């Protein structure tokens, strides 16, 4: 990944974190929202990046997130 791509990826992560922390959720609700967001992101990547599907699936399952 190039430096520009890393910067864009970091901005996306920062935006998601800011939205999760700025919603007034309790710690438990925020944890649930983070888990749900991670599951959706992993599903998106697995679906659209077929060559990585096995790796993402194995990692996700090992984390209990997918």
mmCIF file of C-alpha atoms in Angstrom:
data_model
loop_
_atom_site.group_PDB
_atom_site.id
_atom_site.type_symbol
_atom_site.label_atom_id
_atom_site.label_comp_id
_atom_site.label_asym_id
_atom_site.label_seq_id
_atom_site.Cartn_x
_atom_site.Cartn_y
_atom_site.Cartn_z
ATOM 1 C CA UNK A 1 0.000 0.000 0.000
ATOM 2 C CA UNK A 2 1.371 3.417 -0.887
ATOM 3 C CA UNK A 3 1.763 6.264 1.593
ATOM 4 C CA UNK A 4 -1.272 8.018 0.101
ATOM 5 C CA UNK A 5 -3.395 4.881 0.440
ATOM 6 C CA UNK A 6 -2.269 4.456 4.060
ATOM 7 C CA UNK A 7 -3.253 8.028 4.774
ATOM 8 C CA UNK A 8 -6.697 7.510 3.254
ATOM 9 C CA UNK A 9 -7.166 4.282 5.197
ATOM 10 C CA UNK A 10 -6.165 6.029 8.419
ATOM 11 C CA UNK A 11 -8.697 8.790 7.755
ATOM 12 C CA UNK A 12 -11.460 6.229 7.280
ATOM 13 C CA UNK A 13 -10.512 4.519 10.553
ATOM 14 C CA UNK A 14 -10.376 7.871 12.342
ATOM 15 C CA UNK A 15 -13.833 8.772 10.989
ATOM 16 C CA UNK A 16 -15.349 5.496 12.176
ATOM 17 C CA UNK A 17 -13.769 5.835 15.619
ATOM 18 C CA UNK A 18 -14.950 9.433 15.908
ATOM 19 C CA UNK A 19 -18.501 8.428 15.006
ATOM 20 C CA UNK A 20 -18.495 5.590 17.524
ATOM 21 C CA UNK A 21 -17.118 7.713 20.338
ATOM 22 C CA UNK A 22 -19.301 10.724 19.579
ATOM 23 C CA UNK A 23 -22.636 8.940 19.732
ATOM 24 C CA UNK A 24 -23.143 8.997 23.490
ATOM 25 C CA UNK A 25 -23.187 5.217 23.717
ATOM 26 C CA UNK A 26 -22.338 3.431 26.923
ATOM 27 C CA UNK A 27 -19.140 1.395 26.979
ATOM 28 C CA UNK A 28 -21.099 -1.817 26.414
ATOM 29 C CA UNK A 29 -23.093 -0.296 23.538
ATOM 30 C CA UNK A 30 -19.920 1.073 21.969
ATOM 31 C CA UNK A 31 -18.268 -2.358 22.223
ATOM 32 C CA UNK A 32 -21.285 -3.929 20.509
ATOM 33 C CA UNK A 33 -21.225 -1.256 17.799
ATOM 34 C CA UNK A 34 -17.493 -1.807 17.237
ATOM 35 C CA UNK A 35 -18.018 -5.556 16.939
ATOM 36 C CA UNK A 36 -20.886 -5.074 14.497
ATOM 37 C CA UNK A 37 -18.830 -2.630 12.413
ATOM 38 C CA UNK A 38 -15.898 -5.068 12.345
ATOM 39 C CA UNK A 39 -18.168 -7.910 11.230
ATOM 40 C CA UNK A 40 -19.600 -5.763 8.445
ATOM 41 C CA UNK A 41 -16.149 -4.642 7.307
ATOM 42 C CA UNK A 42 -14.828 -8.189 7.312
ATOM 43 C CA UNK A 43 -17.877 -9.389 5.387
ATOM 44 C CA UNK A 44 -17.409 -6.609 2.858
ATOM 45 C CA UNK A 45 -13.742 -7.437 2.367
ATOM 46 C CA UNK A 46 -14.351 -11.175 2.141
ATOM 47 C CA UNK A 47 -17.133 -10.685 -0.400
ATOM 48 C CA UNK A 48 -15.254 -8.218 -2.597
ATOM 49 C CA UNK A 49 -11.688 -9.434 -2.238
ATOM 50 C CA UNK A 50 -12.076 -13.102 -3.083
ATOM 51 C CA UNK A 51 -8.331 -13.800 -3.056
ATOM 52 C CA UNK A 52 -8.267 -12.830 0.639
ATOM 53 C CA UNK A 53 -11.458 -14.628 1.626
ATOM 54 C CA UNK A 54 -9.789 -17.640 3.196
ATOM 55 C CA UNK A 55 -7.338 -15.533 5.201
ATOM 56 C CA UNK A 56 -9.991 -13.110 6.451
ATOM 57 C CA UNK A 57 -12.381 -15.913 7.273
ATOM 58 C CA UNK A 58 -9.740 -17.762 9.287
ATOM 59 C CA UNK A 59 -8.746 -14.619 11.182
ATOM 60 C CA UNK A 60 -12.351 -13.582 11.778
ATOM 61 C CA UNK A 61 -13.301 -17.016 13.042
ATOM 62 C CA UNK A 62 -10.280 -17.155 15.316
ATOM 63 C CA UNK A 63 -11.434 -13.836 16.801
ATOM 64 C CA UNK A 64 -15.008 -15.055 17.048
ATOM 65 C CA UNK A 65 -16.096 -12.088 14.967
ATOM 66 C CA UNK A 66 -17.524 -13.758 11.873
#
